[in-house]
Amino acid sequence: MLRFKVFKKYLYGAKFISTFSNVDTIFAVSSGQGKCGVAVIRVSGPHAGTALKLLTGVEVLQKPRYAILKNIKNPQNGEVLDKGLVLWFPGPRSFTGEDSCELQVHGGLAVINAILKALGSVKNLRLAEPGEFTRRAFYNGKLDLTEVEGIADLLAAETEVQRKQAFLQTEGYLSKIYQEWRSILIKCVANLEAYIDFEETDTLETNITNQVIETIQGLITVIKQYLNDGRRGECLRNGVQSVILGEPNVGKSSLLNILCQRPAAIVTPLAGTTRDILEITLDISGYPLILADTAGLHSHTKDIIEKEGIQRALKAYESADLVFLVIDCLKYLDWYKLNCEKNFIDFIKLYTQELNINGLVKPNGNSISNIFDKQCVIIANKIDLIKDTDMHVFKNLNVNLVSCKFENGMELLLKEIEDKLKILCGEPSKEHPSMSHARHRQHLTQCLKHLENTLYLSNNSAGYDLVLMAEEMRKALKQLGKITGTVTTEQLLDVIFKEFCIGK
Ligand SMILES: Nc1nc2c(ncn2[C@@H]2O[C@H](COP(=O)(O)OP(=O)(O)OP(=O)(O)O)[C@@H](O)[C@H]2O)c(=O)[nH]1
Ligand SMILES: [Mg+2]
C-alpha cells in the first residue's frame, strides 16, 4: 500500500501545471489563407456556444457533432452574411477539449472577413494566436508534445512517407514508446524509494535493488539501440541532404536537370560552369530528397571564384547524408586501358583522391558495396560516347551507366536512389516508429546519461548508495517527461508552437 503511494507520487506529481488562462474564447480561419471553395472558421472557449447562437440566431444549441445548414448573421444588425454548415462540439469532446464550434462557409475573402468581423464583435471573443487551438488541446490533455509535433509535421509534410511518419506520431505511436519507458522507470524509482524508506524494518524483498538494477540495464540497452538509428526519422522529416560530386564537365548539372525534369542548372560544354550550390527538393517514391549541384572538383584552378565554388562543394559534402559520385565513362575507359590489371575500386579510390574528397572511401574497403563511408550512388555518365567494341569494359561494374544526354539508364538509377532513401529514412511503422526530432534525441541522450550514472553508483564496492541512485533515476525520468511534455516550460512550448500557423 505504502509502495503504491510512492508510485502515485511520481505518476501524478510530475503533471504539467499550466499557467495558461483559457477565459478568452478564440476564433480563426483554419482552412488556410486566401480564396478557397469552402473556408472553415473555428471558435473555441467558454463563449463558443454563445457565439454560435448569436451568429445563427438560435436560442438552443443544435445536436453536438451534427452539421446543420444555417444562415450566418451579423449579430449586431441581423444581416445575413452567408449560408453554411455549422457544427457544435461541446467540451471536452472537441479538438481543444473546450466548447468549440465550426462554421463552413464560402471561401471568398469578403465572406471570411465579414464573418471574422462578426465574431470579433461578440463579447469575450478574440482572434487566435498561431497554434493556439493546438496549445489548448495540449493544456487540456488531448495531445502530448510528441503528438503536437506530429501535427506540425503533418502540416509541413510534402511527401507521402513524411505524411505517414507524421500521422503515426499524431496517433501517439511514438509517445507510446516514451510512455512505456517512463512507466518502467516510475516503478523502479517507486520501488527503490520504498526500499529506502522501509529498509530497516525489512518488510520488503531484499532483492529489490537487484531487480531495479537489472531493469535499468535493460532500459539502457533498449534506449541505446533506439538512439543508434542513423537518425532515420529526422532524415525523413527534414529531407535527405544529398550532393552531386565529380570532376568539372562530367554532367553533374545535366543529372540534376534530368532528376528535376526542368533546366534548373546551367549546362554548357565549358568545364567550370557551376560555381554556386544549386539546391532542389525532389519527391522520390514518397521520400524527400534535397539534391545539391556543385562546382566540379579539381586542384589546379587559379580562378578565385572557382576555388570558392570548390570549397562550398566540399562543405556541402561534409553535411550530406547521400553522395552522387559522377564519373565520365571516357575517363574510366582511358584509365582501364592503361591499367588493365587493376579494378574499378582502384579507379574510384584514385578518383576520390584526385577530387580531394576526404573520408568518402574507406581505405580497407574491397568491394563497391563496402568501400564508401557515406551512402553513395556511383554514376558513370556519357555512356553514349563509348563504342560498342569497348562496352565490355563496363560490364559487371555494378554502377549506374547513364547518358544524361539521351536520358538512358534513369530507371535503374531512380531505383537505386529509392533504395538508398529507404535505408536512410526507414519505412514508418506502428511497431517501430522512428524518433523524428532532434529535441527527443537530446532528452533521450540525457536520460541515458542519468541511467548510466545510476548503474555506476550501483557498482560501488562500498555498497549501493540508494539515495543517489534514486536521484539519478528521477533525473532520467524528468528527461523522458520533457519529451512528451509531462514536464515542460513555457519557453519550450513557445519554440514548439512557433511552427504552427493561425487557425491550428
Ligand atoms: N555526350 C554526352 N554529353 C553529355 C552528357 N551529359 C552531359 N553532357 C554534356 O557535357 C557537358 C557538361 O555538362 P554539365 O552538366 O554542365 O557538366 P557539369 O559536371 O555540371 O560541369 P561543371 O559545372 O562545369 O562542373 C555539356 O556540354 C553537356 O551537354 C552525356 O550523357 N553524353
Ligand atoms: Mg555544372
Coordinates of C-alpha atoms and ligand atoms in Angstrom, one line a residue:
M1 CA 0.0 0.0 0.0
L2 CA 2.7 2.4 1.0
R3 CA 4.7 1.4 -2.0
F4 CA 1.7 2.3 -4.2
K5 CA 1.6 5.7 -2.5
V6 CA 5.2 6.4 -3.5
F7 CA 4.4 5.2 -7.0
K8 CA 1.4 7.6 -7.2
K9 CA 3.6 10.5 -6.2
Y10 CA 5.6 10.0 -9.4
L11 CA 2.7 9.2 -11.6
Y12 CA 0.8 12.3 -10.8
G13 CA 3.3 14.6 -9.1
A14 CA 5.1 15.3 -12.4
K15 CA 2.0 16.5 -14.2
F16 CA 2.4 19.8 -16.0
I17 CA 0.7 22.7 -14.2
S18 CA -0.3 25.2 -16.7
T19 CA -0.2 28.9 -16.1
F20 CA -2.4 29.3 -19.2
S21 CA -5.6 31.1 -18.7
N22 CA -8.4 30.0 -21.0
V23 CA -11.0 32.6 -20.2
D24 CA -10.8 34.0 -23.7
T25 CA -12.7 32.4 -26.5
I26 CA -10.6 32.4 -29.7
F27 CA -11.5 32.2 -33.3
A28 CA -9.6 31.9 -36.6
V29 CA -9.9 30.6 -40.2
S30 CA -8.5 27.1 -40.0
S31 CA -8.6 26.3 -43.7
G32 CA -5.6 28.4 -44.7
Q33 CA -5.1 31.9 -46.2
G34 CA -6.6 33.2 -49.4
K35 CA -9.6 32.4 -51.6
C36 CA -10.8 28.8 -51.5
G37 CA -14.0 26.8 -52.1
V38 CA -15.0 26.3 -48.5
A39 CA -13.4 28.1 -45.6
V40 CA -13.6 26.6 -42.1
I41 CA -13.8 29.1 -39.2
R42 CA -13.1 27.6 -35.8
V43 CA -14.2 29.0 -32.4
S44 CA -13.0 27.6 -29.1
G45 CA -13.5 28.6 -25.5
P46 CA -16.3 29.1 -22.9
H47 CA -18.2 31.5 -25.1
A48 CA -18.2 29.4 -28.3
G49 CA -21.8 28.3 -27.7
T50 CA -22.9 31.9 -27.2
A51 CA -21.1 33.0 -30.4
L52 CA -22.8 30.2 -32.3
K53 CA -26.2 31.1 -31.0
L54 CA -25.7 34.8 -31.9
L55 CA -24.4 34.1 -35.4
T56 CA -27.1 31.6 -36.3
G57 CA -29.9 33.3 -34.4
V58 CA -31.0 30.2 -32.5
E59 CA -31.8 30.0 -28.8
V60 CA -31.0 26.4 -28.2
L61 CA -27.8 24.9 -29.4
Q62 CA -28.0 22.1 -32.0
K63 CA -27.2 18.4 -31.6
P64 CA -23.5 18.0 -30.9
R65 CA -21.2 17.0 -33.8
Y66 CA -24.0 17.2 -36.5
A67 CA -23.6 19.5 -39.5
I68 CA -26.6 21.8 -40.0
L69 CA -27.2 24.3 -42.8
K70 CA -27.8 27.8 -41.4
N71 CA -27.8 31.4 -42.3
I72 CA -24.9 33.1 -40.7
K73 CA -25.7 36.6 -39.5
N74 CA -24.1 39.7 -38.2
P75 CA -25.3 39.7 -34.5
Q76 CA -25.3 43.5 -34.5
N77 CA -27.9 44.1 -37.1
G78 CA -29.2 40.6 -38.2
E79 CA -27.8 40.9 -41.7
V80 CA -27.3 37.5 -43.3
L81 CA -23.6 37.3 -44.3
D82 CA -23.5 33.8 -45.8
K83 CA -25.2 30.4 -45.6
G84 CA -23.1 27.5 -44.5
L85 CA -22.7 24.3 -42.4
V86 CA -22.3 24.8 -38.7
L87 CA -21.1 22.2 -36.2
W88 CA -21.2 22.3 -32.4
F89 CA -18.6 20.4 -30.3
P90 CA -19.3 20.8 -26.5
G91 CA -16.1 20.2 -24.5
P92 CA -14.4 18.0 -23.6
R93 CA -15.2 16.1 -26.8
S94 CA -13.6 18.6 -29.1
F95 CA -10.2 19.1 -30.6
T96 CA -9.2 21.6 -27.9
G97 CA -11.1 19.9 -25.1
E98 CA -13.1 23.2 -24.7
D99 CA -16.6 24.1 -26.1
S100 CA -16.0 24.7 -29.8
C101 CA -17.9 25.3 -33.0
E102 CA -17.0 25.3 -36.7
L103 CA -18.5 27.3 -39.5
Q104 CA -18.0 26.0 -43.0
V105 CA -18.7 29.0 -45.3
H106 CA -17.9 30.1 -48.8
G107 CA -14.2 30.7 -49.1
G108 CA -14.3 34.2 -50.6
L109 CA -12.1 36.9 -48.9
A110 CA -15.1 39.2 -48.2
V111 CA -17.2 36.4 -46.8
I112 CA -14.4 35.3 -44.5
N113 CA -13.7 38.9 -43.4
A114 CA -17.3 39.7 -42.7
I115 CA -17.7 36.6 -40.5
L116 CA -14.4 37.2 -38.7
K117 CA -15.6 40.8 -38.0
A118 CA -19.0 39.5 -36.7
L119 CA -17.2 37.1 -34.4
G120 CA -14.9 39.8 -33.2
S121 CA -17.9 41.9 -32.2
V122 CA -19.1 39.2 -29.8
K123 CA -18.1 39.9 -26.2
N124 CA -15.1 37.9 -24.9
L125 CA -14.1 36.7 -28.3
R126 CA -10.7 37.4 -29.9
L127 CA -8.6 36.3 -32.8
A128 CA -6.4 33.2 -32.1
E129 CA -2.6 33.3 -31.9
P130 CA -0.7 30.9 -34.2
G131 CA -1.0 27.4 -32.8
E132 CA -3.4 28.4 -30.0
F133 CA -6.0 25.8 -30.7
T134 CA -3.4 23.0 -30.5
R135 CA -1.8 24.6 -27.5
R136 CA -5.1 24.5 -25.7
A137 CA -5.5 20.8 -26.8
F138 CA -2.1 20.2 -25.1
Y139 CA -3.0 22.0 -21.9
N140 CA -6.3 20.1 -21.8
G141 CA -4.5 16.8 -22.0
K142 CA -5.9 16.0 -25.5
L143 CA -2.4 15.7 -27.0
D144 CA 1.0 15.2 -25.6
L145 CA 4.0 17.1 -27.0
T146 CA 5.1 14.4 -29.4
E147 CA 1.5 14.4 -30.9
V148 CA 1.6 18.2 -31.1
E149 CA 4.9 17.9 -33.0
G150 CA 3.3 15.2 -35.2
I151 CA 0.5 17.7 -36.1
A152 CA 3.1 20.3 -37.1
D153 CA 4.9 17.7 -39.1
L154 CA 1.7 16.6 -40.8
L155 CA 1.0 20.2 -41.9
A156 CA 4.6 20.5 -43.2
A157 CA 4.7 17.1 -44.8
E158 CA 5.4 17.3 -48.5
T159 CA 5.9 13.7 -49.4
E160 CA 3.9 10.5 -48.8
V161 CA 6.4 8.8 -46.5
Q162 CA 6.8 12.1 -44.5
R163 CA 3.0 12.1 -44.1
K164 CA 3.0 8.5 -42.9
Q165 CA 5.6 9.2 -40.2
A166 CA 3.9 12.4 -39.1
F167 CA 0.5 10.7 -38.9
L168 CA 1.7 7.8 -36.8
Q169 CA 3.1 10.4 -34.5
T170 CA -0.2 12.3 -34.2
E171 CA -1.8 8.9 -33.4
G172 CA 0.6 8.6 -30.4
Y173 CA 2.7 5.6 -31.6
L174 CA 5.9 7.5 -30.8
S175 CA 4.6 8.7 -27.5
K176 CA 3.7 5.2 -26.5
I177 CA 7.4 4.2 -26.6
Y178 CA 8.4 7.0 -24.3
Q179 CA 5.4 6.4 -22.0
E180 CA 6.3 2.8 -21.7
W181 CA 9.9 3.6 -20.7
R182 CA 8.6 6.2 -18.3
S183 CA 6.3 3.9 -16.5
I184 CA 9.1 1.2 -16.2
L185 CA 11.3 3.9 -14.7
I186 CA 8.5 5.2 -12.4
K187 CA 8.1 1.7 -11.0
C188 CA 11.8 1.4 -10.4
V189 CA 12.1 4.7 -8.6
A190 CA 9.0 3.9 -6.6
N191 CA 10.3 0.5 -5.6
L192 CA 13.7 1.9 -4.7
E193 CA 12.3 4.7 -2.6
A194 CA 10.0 2.3 -0.8
Y195 CA 13.0 0.1 -0.1
I196 CA 15.0 3.2 1.2
D197 CA 12.0 4.1 3.4
F198 CA 11.5 0.6 4.8
E199 CA 14.9 -1.0 4.7
E200 CA 15.3 -1.1 8.4
T201 CA 12.0 -2.9 9.1
D202 CA 13.0 -5.3 6.3
T203 CA 9.4 -5.9 5.4
L204 CA 10.1 -5.6 1.7
E205 CA 12.0 -8.0 -0.5
T206 CA 15.8 -7.6 -0.1
N207 CA 16.4 -8.4 -3.7
I208 CA 14.6 -5.3 -4.9
T209 CA 17.7 -3.3 -5.7
N210 CA 19.0 -6.1 -7.9
Q211 CA 15.7 -6.1 -9.7
V212 CA 15.9 -2.3 -10.2
I213 CA 19.5 -2.6 -11.5
E214 CA 18.5 -5.3 -13.9
T215 CA 15.6 -3.3 -15.2
I216 CA 17.8 -0.2 -15.6
Q217 CA 20.4 -2.3 -17.5
G218 CA 17.6 -3.5 -19.9
L219 CA 16.4 0.1 -20.4
I220 CA 19.9 1.3 -21.2
T221 CA 20.3 -1.4 -23.9
V222 CA 16.9 -0.5 -25.4
I223 CA 17.5 3.2 -25.4
K224 CA 21.0 2.8 -26.8
Q225 CA 19.6 0.7 -29.7
Y226 CA 16.9 3.3 -30.3
L227 CA 19.4 6.2 -30.4
N228 CA 21.6 4.2 -32.7
D229 CA 19.1 4.5 -35.6
G230 CA 21.2 6.5 -38.1
R231 CA 18.8 9.4 -37.4
R232 CA 16.3 7.9 -39.8
G233 CA 13.2 9.7 -38.6
E234 CA 15.0 13.1 -38.6
C235 CA 16.3 12.4 -42.1
L236 CA 12.8 11.7 -43.3
R237 CA 11.3 14.7 -41.6
N238 CA 13.9 17.2 -42.7
G239 CA 14.6 15.7 -46.1
V240 CA 17.7 13.7 -47.1
Q241 CA 20.6 16.0 -47.8
S242 CA 22.5 14.9 -50.9
V243 CA 25.2 16.3 -53.0
I244 CA 26.4 15.6 -56.6
L245 CA 30.2 15.5 -56.8
G246 CA 32.6 14.9 -59.6
E247 CA 35.2 16.5 -61.9
P248 CA 34.2 19.5 -64.0
N249 CA 32.2 18.8 -67.1
V250 CA 31.2 15.2 -66.2
G251 CA 27.5 16.0 -66.4
K252 CA 26.5 16.9 -62.8
S253 CA 24.2 19.7 -63.7
S254 CA 22.8 17.7 -66.5
L255 CA 21.9 14.9 -64.0
L256 CA 20.3 17.4 -61.7
N257 CA 18.2 18.8 -64.6
I258 CA 17.0 15.3 -65.5
L259 CA 16.1 14.4 -62.0
C260 CA 14.0 17.5 -61.5
Q261 CA 12.7 17.5 -65.1
R262 CA 13.5 21.1 -65.8
P263 CA 16.6 23.1 -66.8
A264 CA 17.2 24.3 -63.2
A265 CA 21.0 24.4 -63.6
I266 CA 23.1 26.0 -66.4
V267 CA 24.7 23.3 -68.6
T268 CA 27.5 24.3 -71.1
P269 CA 30.4 22.4 -72.7
L270 CA 32.8 24.6 -70.7
A271 CA 34.5 23.0 -67.7
G272 CA 33.8 25.0 -64.6
T273 CA 30.3 26.2 -65.4
T274 CA 28.7 25.6 -62.0
R275 CA 30.1 27.7 -59.1
D276 CA 27.3 28.3 -56.5
I277 CA 25.5 25.4 -54.9
L278 CA 22.1 24.9 -56.5
E279 CA 19.7 23.0 -54.3
I280 CA 16.4 21.5 -55.4
T281 CA 13.9 19.4 -53.4
L282 CA 12.6 16.2 -55.0
D283 CA 10.0 13.6 -54.1
I284 CA 11.4 10.2 -55.0
S285 CA 8.8 7.5 -54.4
G286 CA 7.4 9.4 -51.4
Y287 CA 10.8 10.2 -49.9
P288 CA 12.1 13.8 -49.7
L289 CA 15.5 14.3 -51.3
I290 CA 17.3 17.6 -51.2
L291 CA 19.7 17.5 -54.1
A292 CA 22.7 19.9 -54.4
D293 CA 24.5 20.5 -57.6
T294 CA 28.1 21.7 -57.0
A295 CA 31.2 23.1 -58.8
G296 CA 33.4 20.4 -60.4
L297 CA 36.2 19.4 -58.1
H298 CA 39.9 19.6 -59.1
S299 CA 43.0 21.0 -57.5
H300 CA 44.6 23.1 -60.3
T301 CA 42.4 26.1 -60.6
K302 CA 43.8 29.6 -60.0
D303 CA 40.4 31.2 -60.5
I304 CA 39.3 32.5 -57.2
I305 CA 35.6 32.1 -58.0
E306 CA 36.0 28.5 -58.9
K307 CA 38.1 27.9 -55.8
E308 CA 35.3 29.3 -53.7
G309 CA 32.8 27.1 -55.6
I310 CA 35.0 24.0 -54.8
Q311 CA 35.2 25.0 -51.1
R312 CA 31.5 25.2 -51.0
A313 CA 31.1 21.8 -52.7
L314 CA 33.4 20.2 -50.2
K315 CA 31.5 21.8 -47.3
A316 CA 28.2 20.5 -48.7
Y317 CA 29.7 17.1 -48.9
E318 CA 30.5 17.1 -45.2
S319 CA 26.9 17.6 -44.2
A320 CA 25.4 15.4 -46.9
D321 CA 23.7 12.1 -46.0
L322 CA 24.0 10.8 -49.6
V323 CA 26.6 11.4 -52.3
F324 CA 26.1 11.1 -56.0
L325 CA 29.6 10.5 -57.4
V326 CA 29.6 11.2 -61.1
I327 CA 32.4 9.9 -63.3
D328 CA 33.0 10.3 -67.0
C329 CA 32.9 6.9 -68.8
L330 CA 35.6 8.0 -71.2
K331 CA 37.9 8.8 -68.3
Y332 CA 37.4 5.3 -66.8
L333 CA 38.0 3.7 -70.2
D334 CA 41.3 5.5 -70.7
W335 CA 42.4 4.5 -67.2
Y336 CA 41.3 0.9 -67.8
K337 CA 43.3 0.7 -71.0
L338 CA 46.4 1.9 -69.2
N339 CA 45.9 -0.2 -66.0
C340 CA 44.3 -3.4 -67.3
E341 CA 45.2 -5.5 -64.3
K342 CA 43.7 -3.1 -61.8
N343 CA 40.0 -3.0 -60.9
F344 CA 37.2 -0.4 -60.7
I345 CA 37.7 0.0 -56.9
D346 CA 41.2 1.2 -57.5
F347 CA 39.9 3.7 -60.0
I348 CA 37.3 5.0 -57.5
K349 CA 40.0 5.4 -54.8
L350 CA 42.2 7.3 -57.2
Y351 CA 39.3 9.5 -58.5
T352 CA 38.1 10.5 -55.0
Q353 CA 41.7 11.2 -54.1
E354 CA 42.1 13.5 -57.1
L355 CA 38.8 15.2 -56.2
N356 CA 40.1 15.7 -52.6
I357 CA 37.0 14.2 -51.1
N358 CA 38.4 13.2 -47.7
G359 CA 36.9 10.2 -46.0
L360 CA 34.4 9.2 -48.6
V361 CA 36.2 6.0 -49.4
K362 CA 37.3 3.6 -46.6
P363 CA 41.0 2.6 -47.1
N364 CA 40.3 -1.0 -46.4
G365 CA 37.1 -1.3 -48.5
N366 CA 37.4 -4.0 -51.0
S367 CA 34.0 -4.1 -52.8
I368 CA 31.8 -1.5 -54.3
S369 CA 29.2 -2.2 -51.6
N370 CA 31.5 -1.6 -48.6
I371 CA 34.0 1.0 -50.0
F372 CA 32.1 4.1 -49.0
D373 CA 31.8 5.7 -45.6
K374 CA 28.6 7.6 -46.5
Q375 CA 25.7 6.3 -48.6
C376 CA 26.9 6.7 -52.2
V377 CA 25.5 6.2 -55.7
I378 CA 28.1 6.0 -58.4
I379 CA 27.0 7.3 -61.8
A380 CA 29.1 6.6 -64.9
N381 CA 27.8 9.3 -67.3
K382 CA 28.2 9.8 -71.1
I383 CA 27.9 6.1 -71.8
D384 CA 26.6 7.1 -75.3
L385 CA 30.2 8.1 -76.1
I386 CA 31.5 4.6 -75.6
K387 CA 31.9 2.4 -78.8
D388 CA 30.3 -1.0 -78.9
T389 CA 33.7 -2.6 -79.1
D390 CA 34.6 -1.0 -75.7
M391 CA 31.4 -1.8 -73.9
H392 CA 32.8 -5.0 -72.4
V393 CA 34.9 -2.8 -70.1
F394 CA 31.7 -1.5 -68.4
K395 CA 30.1 -5.0 -68.0
N396 CA 29.6 -6.1 -64.3
L397 CA 30.9 -2.8 -62.9
N398 CA 27.9 -2.7 -60.6
V399 CA 27.4 1.1 -61.2
N400 CA 24.8 3.2 -62.9
L401 CA 25.7 3.5 -66.6
V402 CA 23.8 6.5 -67.8
S403 CA 23.6 9.0 -70.6
C404 CA 22.2 12.3 -69.4
K405 CA 22.2 13.5 -73.0
F406 CA 19.8 10.7 -74.1
E407 CA 18.2 10.1 -70.7
N408 CA 19.4 6.5 -70.7
G409 CA 19.8 4.3 -67.5
M410 CA 17.5 6.6 -65.5
E411 CA 15.0 3.9 -64.4
L412 CA 17.7 1.8 -62.7
L413 CA 19.3 4.9 -61.2
L414 CA 15.9 6.0 -59.7
K415 CA 15.5 2.5 -58.2
E416 CA 18.9 2.7 -56.6
I417 CA 18.2 6.2 -55.2
E418 CA 14.9 4.9 -53.8
D419 CA 16.8 2.0 -52.1
K420 CA 19.3 4.4 -50.6
L421 CA 16.5 6.6 -49.3
K422 CA 14.8 3.7 -47.7
I423 CA 18.0 2.8 -45.9
L424 CA 18.5 6.4 -44.8
C425 CA 14.9 7.2 -43.8
G426 CA 13.5 3.8 -42.9
E427 CA 9.8 2.8 -43.5
P428 CA 7.5 4.3 -40.9
S429 CA 5.6 1.6 -39.0
K430 CA 3.4 1.5 -35.9
E431 CA 5.6 -1.2 -34.4
H432 CA 8.9 0.8 -34.8
P433 CA 8.1 4.5 -35.0
S434 CA 11.3 6.5 -35.6
M435 CA 12.5 9.4 -33.5
S436 CA 11.7 12.4 -35.7
H437 CA 13.0 15.3 -33.7
A438 CA 16.5 16.3 -32.6
R439 CA 14.8 17.5 -29.4
H440 CA 13.8 13.9 -28.5
R441 CA 17.4 12.8 -29.1
Q442 CA 18.8 15.4 -26.8
H443 CA 16.5 14.5 -23.9
L444 CA 17.0 10.8 -24.5
T445 CA 20.7 11.2 -24.5
Q446 CA 20.5 13.0 -21.2
C447 CA 18.1 10.3 -19.9
L448 CA 20.7 7.6 -20.9
K449 CA 23.5 9.5 -19.1
H450 CA 21.5 9.5 -15.8
L451 CA 20.6 5.8 -16.2
E452 CA 24.3 5.0 -16.7
N453 CA 25.1 7.1 -13.7
T454 CA 22.6 5.0 -11.7
L455 CA 24.4 1.8 -12.8
Y456 CA 27.8 3.4 -12.0
L457 CA 26.6 4.2 -8.5
S458 CA 25.3 0.6 -8.1
N459 CA 28.8 -0.7 -8.9
N460 CA 30.3 0.9 -5.8
S461 CA 32.3 -1.6 -3.9
A462 CA 31.4 0.1 -0.6
G463 CA 27.8 -0.8 -1.2
Y464 CA 24.9 0.8 -3.1
D465 CA 24.2 4.5 -2.5
L466 CA 20.5 4.1 -2.9
V467 CA 19.6 7.7 -2.3
L468 CA 22.0 8.9 -5.0
M469 CA 20.8 6.2 -7.3
A470 CA 17.1 7.2 -6.9
E471 CA 18.2 10.8 -7.5
E472 CA 19.8 9.9 -10.8
M473 CA 16.7 7.9 -11.8
R474 CA 14.5 10.8 -11.0
K475 CA 16.6 13.0 -13.3
A476 CA 16.3 10.3 -16.1
L477 CA 12.6 10.4 -15.5
K478 CA 12.5 14.1 -15.9
Q479 CA 14.2 13.9 -19.3
L480 CA 11.6 11.4 -20.5
G481 CA 8.9 13.6 -19.2
K482 CA 10.3 16.5 -21.2
I483 CA 9.9 14.6 -24.5
T484 CA 6.1 14.0 -24.0
G485 CA 5.5 17.3 -22.2
T486 CA 4.7 15.9 -18.8
V487 CA 7.5 18.1 -17.6
T488 CA 7.8 21.3 -19.6
T489 CA 8.3 25.1 -19.6
E490 CA 6.6 27.9 -21.4
Q491 CA 9.8 28.7 -23.3
L492 CA 9.9 25.2 -24.7
L493 CA 6.2 25.3 -25.7
D494 CA 6.8 28.7 -27.4
V495 CA 9.5 27.0 -29.5
I496 CA 7.3 24.1 -30.5
F497 CA 4.2 26.2 -31.2
K498 CA 6.1 28.7 -33.2
E499 CA 6.0 26.3 -36.1
F500 CA 2.2 26.5 -36.2
C501 CA 0.0 28.7 -38.3
I502 CA -3.0 30.7 -37.2
G503 CA -6.1 28.6 -37.1
K504 CA -4.3 25.4 -36.0
Ligands
LIG1 N1 27.6 13.1 -74.9 C1 27.2 13.4 -73.7 N2 27.3 14.7 -73.3 C2 26.9 15.0 -72.1 C3 26.2 14.0 -71.3 N3 25.9 14.6 -70.1 C4 26.3 15.9 -70.2 N4 26.9 16.1 -71.4 C5 27.5 17.3 -71.8 O1 28.7 17.6 -71.1 C6 28.8 19.0 -70.9 C7 29.0 19.3 -69.4 O2 27.7 19.0 -68.8 P1 27.3 19.7 -67.4 O3 26.1 19.0 -67.0 O4 27.4 21.2 -67.5 O5 28.6 19.1 -66.5 P2 29.0 19.6 -65.1 O6 29.6 18.4 -64.4 O7 27.8 20.2 -64.4 O8 30.1 20.6 -65.4 P3 30.7 21.8 -64.4 O9 29.5 22.6 -63.8 O10 31.5 22.6 -65.3 O11 31.5 21.1 -63.3 C8 27.7 19.6 -71.6 O12 28.0 20.0 -72.9 C9 26.6 18.6 -71.6 O13 25.7 18.7 -72.7 C10 26.0 12.7 -71.8 O14 25.4 11.8 -71.2 N5 26.5 12.5 -73.0
MG2 MG 27.6 22.0 -63.5

